[in-house]
Structures are given as C-alpha cells and as structure tokens.
CSV table of C-alpha atoms in Angstrom, one decimal:
chain,number,residue,atom,x,y,z
Y,1,UNK,CA,-12.7,-13.1,-36.9
Y,2,UNK,CA,-12.8,-9.9,-34.9
Y,3,UNK,CA,-9.8,-10.3,-33.2
Y,4,UNK,CA,-11.4,-10.7,-29.7
Y,5,UNK,CA,-10.5,-13.2,-26.8
Y,6,UNK,CA,-12.6,-13.8,-23.9
Y,7,UNK,CA,-11.2,-15.7,-20.9
Y,8,UNK,CA,-12.2,-17.7,-19.2
Y,9,UNK,CA,-14.5,-19.5,-21.6
Y,10,UNK,CA,-16.4,-21.7,-18.9
Y,11,UNK,CA,-16.3,-21.2,-15.2
Y,12,UNK,CA,-18.3,-22.5,-12.4
Y,13,UNK,CA,-18.2,-20.4,-8.9
Y,14,UNK,CA,-19.9,-20.6,-5.6
Y,15,UNK,CA,-22.3,-17.9,-4.6
Y,16,UNK,CA,-20.8,-14.9,-2.8
Y,17,UNK,CA,-17.3,-15.4,-4.8
Y,18,UNK,CA,-15.8,-12.6,-6.8
Y,19,UNK,CA,-15.6,-13.3,-10.5
Y,20,UNK,CA,-13.6,-11.7,-13.2
Y,21,UNK,CA,-14.2,-11.9,-17.0
Y,22,UNK,CA,-11.3,-10.7,-19.4
Y,23,UNK,CA,-12.0,-9.1,-22.9
Y,24,UNK,CA,-8.8,-8.7,-24.9
Y,25,UNK,CA,-8.9,-7.0,-28.4
Y,26,UNK,CA,-6.4,-6.8,-31.2
Y,27,UNK,CA,-8.2,-4.4,-33.3
Y,28,UNK,CA,-7.7,-1.1,-31.4
Y,29,UNK,CA,-11.2,-0.3,-31.5
Y,30,UNK,CA,-12.2,2.4,-29.2
Y,31,UNK,CA,-15.4,0.8,-27.7
Y,32,UNK,CA,-16.1,-2.1,-25.7
Y,33,UNK,CA,-19.0,-3.8,-24.4
Y,34,UNK,CA,-20.1,-6.3,-22.0
Y,35,UNK,CA,-23.4,-8.3,-22.7
Y,36,UNK,CA,-25.2,-11.0,-20.9
Y,37,UNK,CA,-27.5,-13.4,-23.2
Y,38,UNK,CA,-30.4,-15.1,-21.4
Y,39,UNK,CA,-33.3,-17.2,-23.0
Y,40,UNK,CA,-36.1,-14.9,-23.7
Y,41,UNK,CA,-34.1,-11.9,-23.1
Y,42,UNK,CA,-31.8,-11.6,-26.1
Y,43,UNK,CA,-28.5,-9.4,-25.7
Y,44,UNK,CA,-28.5,-7.2,-22.8
Y,45,UNK,CA,-25.8,-4.4,-22.2
Y,46,UNK,CA,-24.3,-4.6,-18.7
Y,47,UNK,CA,-21.6,-1.8,-19.2
Y,48,UNK,CA,-19.6,-0.5,-21.9
Y,49,UNK,CA,-16.3,1.7,-22.4
Y,50,UNK,CA,-15.8,4.3,-24.8
Y,51,UNK,CA,-11.9,4.9,-24.0
Y,52,UNK,CA,-9.4,3.9,-21.4
Y,53,UNK,CA,-10.9,4.5,-18.0
Y,54,UNK,CA,-14.0,5.9,-19.7
Y,55,UNK,CA,-16.8,3.7,-19.0
Y,56,UNK,CA,-20.8,3.9,-18.5
Y,57,UNK,CA,-23.6,1.7,-17.2
Y,58,UNK,CA,-26.1,-0.2,-19.6
Y,59,UNK,CA,-29.5,-1.6,-18.6
Y,60,UNK,CA,-28.5,-4.6,-16.3
Y,61,UNK,CA,-25.4,-3.1,-14.6
Y,62,UNK,CA,-26.5,-3.8,-10.9
Y,63,UNK,CA,-24.1,-6.2,-9.4
Y,64,UNK,CA,-21.4,-5.6,-11.9
Y,65,UNK,CA,-18.4,-3.5,-12.2
Y,66,UNK,CA,-15.8,-2.9,-14.9
Y,67,UNK,CA,-12.7,-1.4,-15.5
Y,68,UNK,CA,-10.4,-0.5,-18.6
Y,69,UNK,CA,-6.7,0.5,-17.9
Y,70,UNK,CA,-5.8,-0.2,-21.5
Y,71,UNK,CA,-7.3,0.1,-24.9
Y,72,UNK,CA,-7.1,-3.7,-25.6
Y,73,UNK,CA,-8.3,-5.1,-22.3
Y,74,UNK,CA,-12.0,-4.7,-20.7
Y,75,UNK,CA,-12.6,-6.5,-17.5
Y,76,UNK,CA,-16.1,-7.3,-16.0
Y,77,UNK,CA,-16.1,-8.1,-12.2
Y,78,UNK,CA,-18.8,-9.6,-10.3
Y,79,UNK,CA,-17.9,-8.3,-7.0
Y,80,UNK,CA,-20.2,-11.2,-5.1
Y,81,UNK,CA,-21.5,-13.7,-7.6
Y,82,UNK,CA,-25.5,-14.6,-7.4
Y,83,UNK,CA,-27.2,-17.4,-9.1
Y,84,UNK,CA,-29.2,-14.7,-11.3
Y,85,UNK,CA,-25.8,-14.0,-12.7
Y,86,UNK,CA,-25.8,-17.3,-14.2
Y,87,UNK,CA,-25.6,-16.8,-17.7
Y,88,UNK,CA,-23.5,-16.2,-20.9
Y,89,UNK,CA,-21.5,-13.4,-21.2
Y,90,UNK,CA,-20.3,-11.7,-24.5
Y,91,UNK,CA,-17.6,-9.0,-25.1
Y,92,UNK,CA,-18.1,-6.8,-28.1
Y,93,UNK,CA,-16.0,-4.2,-29.8
Y,94,UNK,CA,-17.1,-1.3,-32.1
Y,95,UNK,CA,-14.8,1.5,-33.9
Y,96,UNK,CA,-17.4,3.9,-33.3
Y,97,UNK,CA,-18.9,6.3,-35.9
Y,98,UNK,CA,-21.9,4.1,-36.7
Y,99,UNK,CA,-19.9,1.2,-37.4
Y,100,UNK,CA,-21.0,-2.3,-36.5
Y,101,UNK,CA,-20.4,-4.1,-33.6
Y,102,UNK,CA,-18.3,-7.4,-33.2
Y,103,UNK,CA,-18.8,-10.3,-30.5
Y,104,UNK,CA,-16.5,-12.4,-28.9
Y,105,UNK,CA,-16.9,-16.3,-28.5
Y,106,UNK,CA,-18.7,-15.8,-25.0
Y,107,UNK,CA,-17.8,-16.7,-21.5
Y,108,UNK,CA,-20.3,-19.2,-19.7
Y,109,UNK,CA,-20.7,-18.6,-16.3
Y,110,UNK,CA,-22.5,-20.8,-13.6
Y,111,UNK,CA,-23.1,-19.7,-10.3
Y,112,UNK,CA,-23.8,-22.3,-7.6
F,1,UNK,CA,-38.8,-1.3,-22.5
F,2,UNK,CA,-37.8,-3.5,-25.4
F,3,UNK,CA,-36.4,-1.0,-28.0
F,4,UNK,CA,-36.5,-3.5,-30.7
F,5,UNK,CA,-39.1,-6.0,-31.0
F,6,UNK,CA,-38.6,-9.4,-33.0
F,7,UNK,CA,-40.9,-12.0,-34.1
F,8,UNK,CA,-41.2,-14.7,-34.6
F,9,UNK,CA,-39.7,-16.5,-31.5
F,10,UNK,CA,-38.9,-19.6,-33.1
F,11,UNK,CA,-39.6,-20.6,-37.1
F,12,UNK,CA,-39.3,-23.9,-38.7
F,13,UNK,CA,-39.0,-24.0,-42.6
F,14,UNK,CA,-38.6,-26.7,-45.2
F,15,UNK,CA,-35.4,-27.1,-47.0
F,16,UNK,CA,-35.5,-24.8,-50.0
F,17,UNK,CA,-38.1,-22.7,-48.4
F,18,UNK,CA,-38.2,-18.6,-47.6
F,19,UNK,CA,-37.5,-17.8,-43.9
F,20,UNK,CA,-38.8,-14.3,-43.0
F,21,UNK,CA,-38.0,-12.9,-39.5
F,22,UNK,CA,-39.4,-9.4,-38.6
F,23,UNK,CA,-38.2,-6.5,-36.3
F,24,UNK,CA,-39.7,-3.3,-35.4
F,25,UNK,CA,-38.7,-0.2,-33.5
F,26,UNK,CA,-40.0,3.2,-32.3
F,27,UNK,CA,-37.0,5.3,-32.0
F,28,UNK,CA,-36.4,7.3,-35.3
F,29,UNK,CA,-32.8,8.1,-34.2
F,30,UNK,CA,-31.8,4.7,-35.0
F,31,UNK,CA,-29.6,4.8,-38.3
F,32,UNK,CA,-28.1,1.3,-38.5
F,33,UNK,CA,-30.0,-2.2,-38.7
F,34,UNK,CA,-27.8,-5.2,-38.6
F,35,UNK,CA,-28.8,-8.9,-38.4
F,36,UNK,CA,-26.5,-11.4,-36.6
F,37,UNK,CA,-26.6,-15.2,-36.9
F,38,UNK,CA,-25.3,-17.3,-33.9
F,39,UNK,CA,-24.7,-20.9,-33.5
F,40,UNK,CA,-24.6,-23.1,-30.4
F,41,UNK,CA,-21.7,-22.2,-28.2
F,42,UNK,CA,-20.6,-19.2,-30.6
F,43,UNK,CA,-20.8,-15.6,-30.5
F,44,UNK,CA,-23.2,-13.7,-32.6
F,45,UNK,CA,-21.5,-12.9,-36.1
F,46,UNK,CA,-22.7,-10.0,-38.5
F,47,UNK,CA,-24.8,-11.5,-41.2
F,48,UNK,CA,-26.1,-8.4,-43.1
F,49,UNK,CA,-26.9,-4.6,-42.1
F,50,UNK,CA,-28.6,-1.9,-43.9
F,51,UNK,CA,-29.0,1.9,-43.3
F,52,UNK,CA,-32.4,4.0,-43.7
F,53,UNK,CA,-31.7,5.3,-46.9
F,54,UNK,CA,-32.2,2.2,-48.8
F,55,UNK,CA,-35.2,-0.1,-48.7
F,56,UNK,CA,-33.6,-3.4,-49.3
F,57,UNK,CA,-30.1,-4.9,-49.3
F,58,UNK,CA,-29.2,-8.2,-50.9
F,59,UNK,CA,-26.2,-10.4,-50.2
F,60,UNK,CA,-26.4,-13.7,-51.5
F,61,UNK,CA,-29.2,-15.6,-50.3
F,62,UNK,CA,-29.8,-13.1,-47.5
F,63,UNK,CA,-32.0,-9.9,-48.1
F,64,UNK,CA,-33.1,-7.1,-45.8
F,65,UNK,CA,-36.3,-5.3,-46.3
F,66,UNK,CA,-36.8,-2.1,-44.5
F,67,UNK,CA,-39.7,0.1,-44.4
F,68,UNK,CA,-38.9,3.5,-42.7
F,69,UNK,CA,-42.2,4.7,-42.6
F,70,UNK,CA,-43.8,1.8,-40.7
F,71,UNK,CA,-40.3,1.6,-38.6
F,72,UNK,CA,-40.0,-2.2,-39.6
F,73,UNK,CA,-37.4,-4.5,-40.9
F,74,UNK,CA,-37.1,-8.0,-42.0
F,75,UNK,CA,-34.7,-10.5,-42.7
F,76,UNK,CA,-35.3,-12.9,-45.6
F,77,UNK,CA,-33.5,-16.1,-46.5
F,78,UNK,CA,-34.3,-17.6,-49.6
F,79,UNK,CA,-33.7,-21.1,-50.6
F,80,UNK,CA,-33.1,-22.1,-46.8
F,81,UNK,CA,-30.8,-24.9,-46.1
F,82,UNK,CA,-30.0,-26.8,-43.0
F,83,UNK,CA,-26.9,-25.1,-42.4
F,84,UNK,CA,-28.9,-22.0,-41.9
F,85,UNK,CA,-30.1,-23.6,-38.5
F,86,UNK,CA,-29.3,-21.0,-36.3
F,87,UNK,CA,-30.6,-18.2,-33.9
F,88,UNK,CA,-30.9,-14.4,-35.6
F,89,UNK,CA,-30.8,-11.5,-33.7
F,90,UNK,CA,-31.7,-8.1,-35.5
F,91,UNK,CA,-30.4,-4.7,-33.9
F,92,UNK,CA,-30.7,-1.2,-34.3
F,93,UNK,CA,-28.1,1.5,-33.3
F,94,UNK,CA,-27.7,5.3,-32.9
F,95,UNK,CA,-24.2,6.7,-32.2
F,96,UNK,CA,-22.7,3.7,-30.2
F,97,UNK,CA,-25.5,2.3,-28.6
F,98,UNK,CA,-26.9,-1.0,-29.8
F,99,UNK,CA,-30.1,-2.4,-29.2
F,100,UNK,CA,-30.9,-6.1,-30.0
F,101,UNK,CA,-34.1,-8.0,-30.4
F,102,UNK,CA,-34.8,-11.1,-28.3
F,103,UNK,CA,-33.9,-13.6,-31.2
F,104,UNK,CA,-35.3,-16.1,-33.5
F,105,UNK,CA,-34.5,-19.8,-33.5
F,106,UNK,CA,-34.5,-21.0,-37.0
F,107,UNK,CA,-34.8,-24.6,-37.7
F,108,UNK,CA,-34.7,-25.7,-41.3
F,109,UNK,CA,-35.8,-29.2,-42.0
F,110,UNK,CA,-34.1,-31.4,-44.6
C-alpha cells in the first residue's frame, strides 16, 4: 500500500451543506491530487498540489476548493454540496519527476 | 477533450483466453504510460507501466505493447483468470500531469 489514508470513507450529506474530505500520506511525496470517478468518465482531476500551500485547478474544479497546510495532508472542500457532486473521490500522490501516481482507497460521497 | 481514448468499454473473456485492451493518445509529450487495475470498492492500483523508449514490457501474464508511431498502446492479459475480473484504466503522463482513459470492465468467465 502507498501509505494514503482518506477520510471519511463514506458520507451522506444534504444539498447545500459544506463537506470536507481529508487525504493523509505517510510517503512525504511532493504531489497530491484529488480525482473524482464517475461511470463513463473515468478519473477526472479536480485539484492538485505541488507543495505546501501550492495548488492548482484540474479539469473539473468548479464547486471545489483545496488546501494543503502540511506536506502530509490535502483537504478537498465542497463549499455547498450539490447532487452532481455525488461521486467517488480518490486522493493520489506522486513523488514527481516522472514517477507514477498512487491512489487511496476512495471516499464515497452521496449528496441527497 | 479526452486526452486518452480507451476501448473497449467492457470485455468478456473465457478463462484461459487473452484479454486485450487498447488505448490511444495524441499528445506526443506524454512520456509515461501506466495501467491500473481496480476492484469494486477499492482504489486503482498500479499494474504495469512503460516508457516510450521500449516497444513491449512484460510482467508475468501482463504485457504492454507500445507503438510510438501510431500513438497507441495496449494491455494484454494472457491466460486470463476469474480473479482478473476488474476495471482496467490506461493512463498517460507528462511531467506531473496524468490523464486517464475511461476504463474497461473485464469479466473472465470460468
């Protein structure tokens, strides 16, 4: 295992409420990513981080924000959850320099 | 715009048969091509990967074939087993950006 812990693993929340997903790594990797996985779309990048307090948007960033105050933690926040954000969210890490990317076990989010 | 196109969407193979999944890309800057295997309820796990300076890489029953001129690469699973039933994703990367195919659901029938 790549030393990635996601929490919570499962969450049901109501439309309009804020939600924060946490990713914690023990590998000291520089790069951290948040993806969402939906049928027919594969894995789509939401946001990524290339260092503490250094983040950038991915292809589906609308409605999401991220923060990275420590190397080991990368938070994904849905400011006001919508039903379209019902999905499986995966955190991933990479050491950079052309190295591969490793995924966490996922967080299942249902917005009702 | 899908950076990596993967086919087929689903695949059913008899036990002992060969499973073949194909991917194509356009961006010639891609320099790393991993394949991931994902079981239900789990995260994608790295299966095998190749760089464009070689045309084939084999690890056990899994082989990647890479055609740089055609900008295509494929995963071959020899002697497919029911335990190989999973979703497979191809990916391509440049720098620290990774792009994934939409996945292939493989079912191996006993």
